[in-house]
PDB file of C-alpha atoms and ligand atoms in Angstrom:
ATOM      1  CA  MET N   1       0.000   0.000   0.000  1.00 86.00           C
ATOM      2  CA  LYS N   2       1.399   3.379  -1.005  1.00 91.00           C
ATOM      3  CA  THR N   3       0.994   6.345   1.316  1.00 96.00           C
ATOM      4  CA  GLU N   4      -0.985   9.363   0.094  1.00 96.00           C
ATOM      5  CA  GLN N   5       2.269  11.330  -0.152  1.00 97.00           C
ATOM      6  CA  GLU N   6       3.861   8.620  -2.304  1.00 97.00           C
ATOM      7  CA  ILE N   7       0.826   8.681  -4.594  1.00 98.00           C
ATOM      8  CA  ILE N   8       0.980  12.469  -4.867  1.00 98.00           C
ATOM      9  CA  ASN N   9       4.695  12.303  -5.730  1.00 98.00           C
ATOM     10  CA  GLU N  10       4.130   9.676  -8.406  1.00 98.00           C
ATOM     11  CA  VAL N  11       1.199  11.583  -9.905  1.00 98.00           C
ATOM     12  CA  SER N  12       3.389  14.742  -9.984  1.00 97.00           C
ATOM     13  CA  ASP N  13       6.155  12.846 -11.792  1.00 96.00           C
ATOM     14  CA  PHE N  14       3.642  11.522 -14.323  1.00 94.00           C
ATOM     15  CA  VAL N  15       2.293  15.036 -14.982  1.00 93.00           C
ATOM     16  CA  LYS N  16       5.772  16.537 -15.403  1.00 91.00           C
ATOM     17  CA  VAL N  17       6.688  13.893 -17.996  1.00 87.00           C
ATOM     18  CA  ALA N  18       3.334  14.096 -19.794  1.00 83.00           C
ATOM     19  CA  MET N  19       3.702  17.882 -20.146  1.00 79.00           C
ATOM     20  CA  LYS N  20       7.299  17.710 -21.370  1.00 75.00           C
ATOM     21  CA  GLN N  21       6.314  15.461 -24.266  1.00 64.00           C
ATOM     22  CA  TYR N  22       4.459  18.389 -25.689  1.00 59.00           C
ATOM     23  CA  ASP N  23       5.962  21.887 -25.356  1.00 53.00           C
ATOM     24  CA  SER N  24       5.161  24.935 -23.251  1.00 54.00           C
ATOM     25  CA  GLY N  25       7.634  25.624 -20.476  1.00 49.00           C
ATOM     26  CA  HIS N  26       4.914  27.212 -18.377  1.00 59.00           C
ATOM     27  CA  GLY N  27       2.895  23.996 -18.166  1.00 84.00           C
ATOM     28  CA  TRP N  28       4.144  22.442 -14.963  1.00 90.00           C
ATOM     29  CA  SER N  29       4.332  25.756 -13.074  1.00 91.00           C
ATOM     30  CA  HIS N  30       0.626  26.300 -13.874  1.00 93.00           C
ATOM     31  CA  ILE N  31      -0.161  22.880 -12.396  1.00 95.00           C
ATOM     32  CA  GLU N  32       1.895  23.648  -9.267  1.00 95.00           C
ATOM     33  CA  ARG N  33       0.152  26.995  -8.738  1.00 96.00           C
ATOM     34  CA  VAL N  34      -3.300  25.451  -9.248  1.00 97.00           C
ATOM     35  CA  ALA N  35      -2.542  22.657  -6.750  1.00 98.00           C
ATOM     36  CA  ARG N  36      -1.270  25.169  -4.175  1.00 98.00           C
ATOM     37  CA  LEU N  37      -4.240  27.507  -4.648  1.00 98.00           C
ATOM     38  CA  ALA N  38      -6.707  24.622  -4.483  1.00 98.00           C
ATOM     39  CA  LEU N  39      -5.274  23.433  -1.155  1.00 98.00           C
ATOM     40  CA  TYR N  40      -5.387  26.985   0.165  1.00 98.00           C
ATOM     41  CA  ILE N  41      -9.048  27.356  -0.846  1.00 98.00           C
ATOM     42  CA  HIS N  42      -9.834  23.926   0.654  1.00 98.00           C
ATOM     43  CA  GLU N  43      -8.297  24.927   3.986  1.00 98.00           C
ATOM     44  CA  SER N  44     -10.018  28.271   4.034  1.00 98.00           C
ATOM     45  CA  GLU N  45     -13.437  26.825   3.071  1.00 98.00           C
ATOM     46  CA  GLY N  46     -13.130  23.714   5.226  1.00 98.00           C
ATOM     47  CA  ARG N  47     -14.883  21.460   2.705  1.00 97.00           C
ATOM     48  CA  GLY N  48     -14.010  18.808   0.165  1.00 98.00           C
ATOM     49  CA  ASP N  49     -11.542  15.952   0.484  1.00 98.00           C
ATOM     50  CA  ARG N  50      -7.950  17.209   0.590  1.00 98.00           C
ATOM     51  CA  PHE N  51      -6.352  14.185  -1.122  1.00 98.00           C
ATOM     52  CA  THR N  52      -8.904  14.171  -3.970  1.00 98.00           C
ATOM     53  CA  ILE N  53      -8.427  17.920  -4.460  1.00 98.00           C
ATOM     54  CA  GLU N  54      -4.647  17.650  -4.704  1.00 98.00           C
ATOM     55  CA  ILE N  55      -4.710  14.707  -7.142  1.00 98.00           C
ATOM     56  CA  ALA N  56      -7.426  16.356  -9.240  1.00 98.00           C
ATOM     57  CA  ALA N  57      -5.510  19.654  -9.384  1.00 98.00           C
ATOM     58  CA  LEU N  58      -2.381  17.818 -10.553  1.00 98.00           C
ATOM     59  CA  LEU N  59      -4.344  15.959 -13.252  1.00 96.00           C
ATOM     60  CA  HIS N  60      -6.830  18.677 -14.268  1.00 95.00           C
ATOM     61  CA  ASP N  61      -5.181  19.469 -17.624  1.00 92.00           C
ATOM     62  CA  VAL N  62      -4.365  15.880 -18.666  1.00 92.00           C
ATOM     63  CA  GLY N  63      -6.055  15.284 -22.013  1.00 88.00           C
ATOM     64  CA  ASP N  64      -5.937  19.029 -22.758  1.00 81.00           C
ATOM     65  CA  HIS N  65      -4.258  20.292 -25.930  1.00 73.00           C
ATOM     66  CA  LYS N  66      -1.176  21.096 -23.836  1.00 68.00           C
ATOM     67  CA  PHE N  67      -0.584  17.380 -23.305  1.00 68.00           C
ATOM     68  CA  ALA N  68       0.514  14.670 -25.682  1.00 67.00           C
ATOM     69  CA  VAL N  69      -2.118  12.460 -24.029  1.00 65.00           C
ATOM     70  CA  HIS N  70      -5.547  12.880 -25.600  1.00 76.00           C
ATOM     71  CA  ASP N  71      -7.855  10.597 -23.649  1.00 87.00           C
ATOM     72  CA  GLY N  72      -7.479  12.161 -20.197  1.00 90.00           C
ATOM     73  CA  PRO N  73      -9.997   9.968 -18.328  1.00 94.00           C
ATOM     74  CA  ALA N  74      -8.542   6.683 -19.663  1.00 95.00           C
ATOM     75  CA  GLU N  75      -5.015   7.791 -18.797  1.00 94.00           C
ATOM     76  CA  ILE N  76      -6.083   8.907 -15.311  1.00 96.00           C
ATOM     77  CA  ARG N  77      -7.890   5.625 -14.611  1.00 97.00           C
ATOM     78  CA  ALA N  78      -4.848   3.624 -15.728  1.00 97.00           C
ATOM     79  CA  LEU N  79      -2.451   5.708 -13.609  1.00 97.00           C
ATOM     80  CA  LEU N  80      -4.553   5.810 -10.436  1.00 98.00           C
ATOM     81  CA  GLY N  81      -5.449   2.121 -10.809  1.00 97.00           C
ATOM     82  CA  ARG N  82      -1.738   1.272 -10.963  1.00 97.00           C
ATOM     83  CA  LEU N  83      -1.144   3.327  -7.802  1.00 98.00           C
ATOM     84  CA  GLY N  84      -3.974   1.561  -5.928  1.00 97.00           C
ATOM     85  CA  VAL N  85      -6.116   4.680  -5.475  1.00 98.00           C
ATOM     86  CA  ASP N  86      -9.675   4.132  -4.253  1.00 96.00           C
ATOM     87  CA  GLY N  87     -12.291   3.851  -7.019  1.00 97.00           C
ATOM     88  CA  SER N  88     -14.448   6.621  -5.577  1.00 97.00           C
ATOM     89  CA  VAL N  89     -11.484   9.032  -5.481  1.00 98.00           C
ATOM     90  CA  THR N  90     -10.611   8.117  -9.075  1.00 98.00           C
ATOM     91  CA  ASP N  91     -14.215   8.707 -10.211  1.00 97.00           C
ATOM     92  CA  GLU N  92     -14.167  12.190  -8.678  1.00 98.00           C
ATOM     93  CA  VAL N  93     -10.756  13.041 -10.194  1.00 98.00           C
ATOM     94  CA  VAL N  94     -12.108  12.006 -13.627  1.00 97.00           C
ATOM     95  CA  ASN N  95     -15.296  14.022 -13.043  1.00 96.00           C
ATOM     96  CA  ILE N  96     -13.163  17.107 -12.330  1.00 96.00           C
ATOM     97  CA  ASN N  97     -10.918  16.520 -15.351  1.00 95.00           C
ATOM     98  CA  GLU N  98     -13.985  16.262 -17.604  1.00 94.00           C
ATOM     99  CA  ASN N  99     -15.910  19.231 -16.223  1.00 94.00           C
ATOM    100  CA  ILE N 100     -13.369  21.870 -15.215  1.00 94.00           C
ATOM    101  CA  SER N 101     -13.162  23.801 -18.476  1.00 87.00           C
ATOM    102  CA  PHE N 102     -14.652  27.222 -19.065  1.00 62.00           C
ATOM    103  CA  SER N 103     -17.266  26.149 -21.610  1.00 64.00           C
ATOM    104  CA  LYS N 104     -18.511  23.061 -19.738  1.00 56.00           C
ATOM    105  CA  GLY N 105     -18.413  24.885 -16.407  1.00 52.00           C
ATOM    106  CA  LYS N 106     -20.996  27.370 -17.605  1.00 55.00           C
ATOM    107  CA  THR N 107     -23.695  24.819 -18.282  1.00 60.00           C
ATOM    108  CA  MET N 108     -23.130  22.209 -15.582  1.00 63.00           C
ATOM    109  CA  THR N 109     -25.417  22.421 -12.550  1.00 67.00           C
ATOM    110  CA  ALA N 110     -24.458  20.314  -9.526  1.00 88.00           C
ATOM    111  CA  LYS N 111     -20.750  20.605  -8.796  1.00 94.00           C
ATOM    112  CA  SER N 112     -19.012  18.654  -6.054  1.00 96.00           C
ATOM    113  CA  ASP N 113     -17.042  20.604  -3.418  1.00 98.00           C
ATOM    114  CA  GLU N 114     -13.849  19.272  -4.953  1.00 98.00           C
ATOM    115  CA  LEU N 115     -14.777  20.414  -8.481  1.00 98.00           C
ATOM    116  CA  GLN N 116     -15.810  23.847  -7.193  1.00 98.00           C
ATOM    117  CA  ILE N 117     -12.461  24.289  -5.486  1.00 98.00           C
ATOM    118  CA  VAL N 118     -10.159  23.025  -8.269  1.00 98.00           C
ATOM    119  CA  GLN N 119     -12.129  25.009 -10.860  1.00 98.00           C
ATOM    120  CA  ASP N 120     -11.745  28.204  -8.819  1.00 98.00           C
ATOM    121  CA  ALA N 121      -7.994  27.580  -8.493  1.00 98.00           C
ATOM    122  CA  ASP N 122      -7.617  27.000 -12.260  1.00 97.00           C
ATOM    123  CA  ARG N 123      -9.624  30.126 -13.072  1.00 97.00           C
ATOM    124  CA  LEU N 124      -7.653  32.248 -10.596  1.00 98.00           C
ATOM    125  CA  ASP N 125      -4.438  31.290 -12.399  1.00 97.00           C
ATOM    126  CA  ALA N 126      -5.892  32.773 -15.611  1.00 97.00           C
ATOM    127  CA  MET N 127      -6.467  36.103 -13.786  1.00 98.00           C
ATOM    128  CA  GLY N 128      -4.294  38.847 -12.296  1.00 98.00           C
ATOM    129  CA  ALA N 129      -0.649  39.463 -13.198  1.00 97.00           C
ATOM    130  CA  VAL N 130      -0.016  35.758 -13.802  1.00 96.00           C
ATOM    131  CA  GLY N 131      -3.124  35.649 -15.995  1.00 96.00           C
ATOM    132  CA  VAL N 132      -1.886  38.620 -18.041  1.00 97.00           C
ATOM    133  CA  ALA N 133       1.482  36.891 -18.536  1.00 96.00           C
ATOM    134  CA  ARG N 134      -0.154  33.589 -19.494  1.00 94.00           C
ATOM    135  CA  ALA N 135      -2.552  35.231 -21.941  1.00 95.00           C
ATOM    136  CA  PHE N 136       0.229  36.981 -23.892  1.00 95.00           C
ATOM    137  CA  SER N 137       2.405  33.887 -23.747  1.00 93.00           C
ATOM    138  CA  TYR N 138      -0.427  31.796 -25.230  1.00 90.00           C
ATOM    139  CA  GLY N 139      -1.338  34.513 -27.746  1.00 92.00           C
ATOM    140  CA  GLY N 140       2.288  34.658 -28.909  1.00 92.00           C
ATOM    141  CA  PHE N 141       2.415  30.879 -29.189  1.00 88.00           C
ATOM    142  CA  LYS N 142      -0.683  31.051 -31.417  1.00 88.00           C
ATOM    143  CA  GLY N 143       0.770  33.944 -33.461  1.00 92.00           C
ATOM    144  CA  ARG N 144      -1.971  36.356 -32.352  1.00 93.00           C
ATOM    145  CA  GLU N 145      -1.714  40.145 -32.331  1.00 94.00           C
ATOM    146  CA  ILE N 146      -1.456  41.639 -28.854  1.00 96.00           C
ATOM    147  CA  TYR N 147      -4.275  44.013 -29.815  1.00 95.00           C
ATOM    148  CA  ASP N 148      -6.407  44.682 -32.882  1.00 91.00           C
ATOM    149  CA  PRO N 149      -8.185  48.060 -32.560  1.00 89.00           C
ATOM    150  CA  GLN N 150     -10.197  47.366 -35.749  1.00 87.00           C
ATOM    151  CA  ALA N 151     -12.164  44.624 -34.021  1.00 83.00           C
ATOM    152  CA  GLY N 152     -13.754  46.892 -31.402  1.00 80.00           C
ATOM    153  CA  LEU N 153     -14.177  46.259 -27.699  1.00 78.00           C
ATOM    154  CA  PRO N 154     -17.306  46.140 -25.502  1.00 74.00           C
ATOM    155  CA  GLY N 155     -18.521  49.682 -24.961  1.00 62.00           C
ATOM    156  CA  GLN N 156     -16.978  50.764 -28.249  1.00 58.00           C
ATOM    157  CA  PRO N 157     -18.496  50.744 -31.718  1.00 47.00           C
ATOM    158  CA  GLY N 158     -17.742  47.720 -33.867  1.00 47.00           C
ATOM    159  CA  ILE N 159     -18.154  45.024 -31.258  1.00 46.00           C
ATOM    160  CA  GLY N 160     -19.266  41.842 -32.902  1.00 47.00           C
ATOM    161  CA  SER N 161     -18.321  38.290 -33.608  1.00 44.00           C
ATOM    162  CA  ALA N 162     -14.657  39.246 -33.939  1.00 45.00           C
ATOM    163  CA  SER N 163     -14.470  39.716 -30.208  1.00 51.00           C
ATOM    164  CA  ARG N 164     -16.034  36.375 -29.466  1.00 52.00           C
ATOM    165  CA  ASN N 165     -13.287  34.688 -31.449  1.00 60.00           C
ATOM    166  CA  SER N 166     -10.595  36.514 -29.508  1.00 74.00           C
ATOM    167  CA  ALA N 167      -9.475  38.741 -32.389  1.00 85.00           C
ATOM    168  CA  SER N 168      -6.409  39.628 -30.321  1.00 94.00           C
ATOM    169  CA  THR N 169      -5.103  38.777 -26.876  1.00 95.00           C
ATOM    170  CA  ILE N 170      -6.623  42.016 -25.509  1.00 96.00           C
ATOM    171  CA  HIS N 171      -9.976  40.725 -26.804  1.00 94.00           C
ATOM    172  CA  HIS N 172      -9.472  37.505 -24.891  1.00 94.00           C
ATOM    173  CA  PHE N 173      -9.767  39.531 -21.686  1.00 96.00           C
ATOM    174  CA  TYR N 174     -13.247  40.726 -22.663  1.00 94.00           C
ATOM    175  CA  ASP N 175     -14.282  37.322 -23.993  1.00 92.00           C
ATOM    176  CA  LYS N 176     -13.167  35.285 -21.011  1.00 93.00           C
ATOM    177  CA  LEU N 177     -10.814  36.646 -18.400  1.00 96.00           C
ATOM    178  CA  LEU N 178     -13.010  39.511 -17.165  1.00 96.00           C
ATOM    179  CA  LEU N 179     -15.947  37.095 -16.797  1.00 95.00           C
ATOM    180  CA  LEU N 180     -14.171  34.745 -14.418  1.00 97.00           C
ATOM    181  CA  ARG N 181     -14.654  36.760 -11.218  1.00 97.00           C
ATOM    182  CA  ASP N 182     -18.426  36.321 -11.349  1.00 97.00           C
ATOM    183  CA  LEU N 183     -18.103  32.593 -12.032  1.00 96.00           C
ATOM    184  CA  MET N 184     -16.261  31.825  -8.782  1.00 97.00           C
ATOM    185  CA  ASN N 185     -17.807  28.904  -6.873  1.00 97.00           C
ATOM    186  CA  THR N 186     -16.413  29.610  -3.402  1.00 98.00           C
ATOM    187  CA  ALA N 187     -16.259  32.669  -1.150  1.00 98.00           C
ATOM    188  CA  THR N 188     -12.480  32.279  -0.825  1.00 98.00           C
ATOM    189  CA  GLY N 189     -12.111  32.089  -4.596  1.00 98.00           C
ATOM    190  CA  ARG N 190     -14.240  35.185  -4.955  1.00 98.00           C
ATOM    191  CA  ARG N 191     -12.098  37.107  -2.445  1.00 98.00           C
ATOM    192  CA  LEU N 192      -8.896  36.178  -4.311  1.00 98.00           C
ATOM    193  CA  ALA N 193     -10.566  36.899  -7.659  1.00 98.00           C
ATOM    194  CA  ASP N 194     -11.545  40.452  -6.681  1.00 98.00           C
ATOM    195  CA  GLU N 195      -7.949  41.645  -6.422  1.00 98.00           C
ATOM    196  CA  ARG N 196      -6.899  39.826  -9.598  1.00 98.00           C
ATOM    197  CA  HIS N 197      -9.901  41.198 -11.496  1.00 98.00           C
ATOM    198  CA  ASP N 198      -9.181  44.781 -10.424  1.00 98.00           C
ATOM    199  CA  PHE N 199      -5.558  44.365 -11.522  1.00 98.00           C
ATOM    200  CA  MET N 200      -6.671  43.230 -15.012  1.00 98.00           C
ATOM    201  CA  VAL N 201      -9.061  46.182 -15.276  1.00 97.00           C
ATOM    202  CA  SER N 202      -6.296  48.665 -14.457  1.00 97.00           C
ATOM    203  CA  PHE N 203      -3.880  46.832 -16.773  1.00 98.00           C
ATOM    204  CA  LEU N 204      -6.369  47.149 -19.663  1.00 97.00           C
ATOM    205  CA  ASP N 205      -7.060  50.781 -18.851  1.00 96.00           C
ATOM    206  CA  GLN N 206      -3.354  51.644 -18.882  1.00 97.00           C
ATOM    207  CA  PHE N 207      -2.740  49.506 -21.999  1.00 97.00           C
ATOM    208  CA  LEU N 208      -5.464  51.232 -24.013  1.00 95.00           C
ATOM    209  CA  ARG N 209      -4.354  54.692 -22.839  1.00 95.00           C
ATOM    210  CA  GLU N 210      -0.767  53.977 -23.906  1.00 96.00           C
ATOM    211  CA  TRP N 211      -1.967  52.543 -27.232  1.00 94.00           C
ATOM    212  CA  ASP N 212      -3.716  55.808 -28.099  1.00 89.00           C
ATOM    213  CA  GLN N 213      -1.242  58.178 -26.464  1.00 89.00           C
ATOM    214  CA  GLY N 214      -0.494  61.242 -28.576  1.00 87.00           C
ATOM    215  CA  LYS N 215      -3.494  60.635 -30.835  1.00 84.00           C
ATOM    216  CA  SER N 216      -5.236  63.920 -30.025  1.00 72.00           C
ATOM    217  CA  HIS N 217      -2.142  65.944 -31.055  1.00 60.00           C
TER     218      HIS N 217
HETATM  219  P1  ADP F   1      -6.029  26.203 -18.529  1.00 50.87           P
HETATM  220  O1  ADP F   1      -4.623  25.724 -18.667  1.00 50.87           O
HETATM  221  O2  ADP F   1      -6.197  26.968 -17.268  1.00 50.87           O
HETATM  222  O3  ADP F   1      -7.034  25.109 -18.693  1.00 50.87           O
HETATM  223  P2  ADP F   1      -6.341  27.189 -21.231  1.00 50.87           P
HETATM  224  O4  ADP F   1      -5.668  25.965 -21.716  1.00 50.87           O
HETATM  225  O5  ADP F   1      -7.720  27.488 -21.728  1.00 50.87           O
HETATM  226  O6  ADP F   1      -6.362  27.276 -19.627  1.00 50.87           O
HETATM  227  O7  ADP F   1      -5.432  28.417 -21.552  1.00 50.87           O
HETATM  228  C1  ADP F   1      -4.151  28.582 -21.037  1.00 50.87           C
HETATM  229  C2  ADP F   1      -3.864  30.059 -20.889  1.00 50.87           C
HETATM  230  O8  ADP F   1      -3.925  30.686 -22.156  1.00 50.87           O
HETATM  231  C3  ADP F   1      -4.872  30.791 -20.019  1.00 50.87           C
HETATM  232  O9  ADP F   1      -4.234  31.741 -19.223  1.00 50.87           O
HETATM  233  C4  ADP F   1      -5.800  31.421 -21.011  1.00 50.87           C
HETATM  234  O10 ADP F   1      -6.383  32.616 -20.555  1.00 50.87           O
HETATM  235  C5  ADP F   1      -4.898  31.690 -22.156  1.00 50.87           C
HETATM  236  N1  ADP F   1      -5.681  31.677 -23.390  1.00 50.87           N
HETATM  237  C6  ADP F   1      -6.591  30.767 -23.798  1.00 50.87           C
HETATM  238  N2  ADP F   1      -7.146  31.126 -24.977  1.00 50.87           N
HETATM  239  C7  ADP F   1      -6.570  32.307 -25.315  1.00 50.87           C
HETATM  240  C8  ADP F   1      -6.698  33.211 -26.401  1.00 50.87           C
HETATM  241  N3  ADP F   1      -7.559  32.979 -27.382  1.00 50.87           N
HETATM  242  N4  ADP F   1      -5.930  34.315 -26.407  1.00 50.87           N
HETATM  243  C9  ADP F   1      -5.041  34.558 -25.406  1.00 50.87           C
HETATM  244  N5  ADP F   1      -4.880  33.759 -24.357  1.00 50.87           N
HETATM  245  C10 ADP F   1      -5.623  32.650 -24.297  1.00 50.87           C
HETATM  246 NI1   NI F   2      -5.406  24.619 -16.148  1.00 50.87          NI
END
């Protein structure tokens, strides 16, 4: 029988290797931050199972485009089965892996405590200064413009489908990142999201002022 700590270490090693097979140097650090934030939220909220939350945070992006592995649930079941993890823990880890993403999260109704917490942690890492850095890193990786003033922003003329497709990385803030604060599941997540949200708002304000600086002259 492996101890919980041994299982966590082996899951971490699996995730590090699985992420390396693909690319993106920021992959593992995202996983580490999400695991740390999830445990912090768990402690502050006093709900959910700590072990399930940590394993689910480590495995939340397996099967995502960032990984070489495409069938996340099958890979997770094989790994956790090999490590002798309880079936009910495995089922919950798979449930979180399948339902954590932005699009699915909007429509799903009943969320377990563990899913609520890991989802908040993942969303928090897309916000604030780290979120700004990750957005431009991803945008650069995809060859996107940092900003396309032709496409229009909410509150400006010209807003349309261009924005919904993230015409530029600045548009991605209006399409997704500024919506995350109001999607927080937990009170702790919401408290952490407030500061990160306000930082993104002031970042965008400064960015757009600099972009147009000197225009009126
Ligand atoms: P996660 O790893 O948290 O599941 P994603 O894989 O959706 O998140 O995206 C990784 C990072 O790239 C996030 O910070 C996200 O905001 C950013 N990102 C996703 N789509 C875009 C986009 N169209 N433009 C800029 N950044 C994006
Ligand atoms: Ni993630």
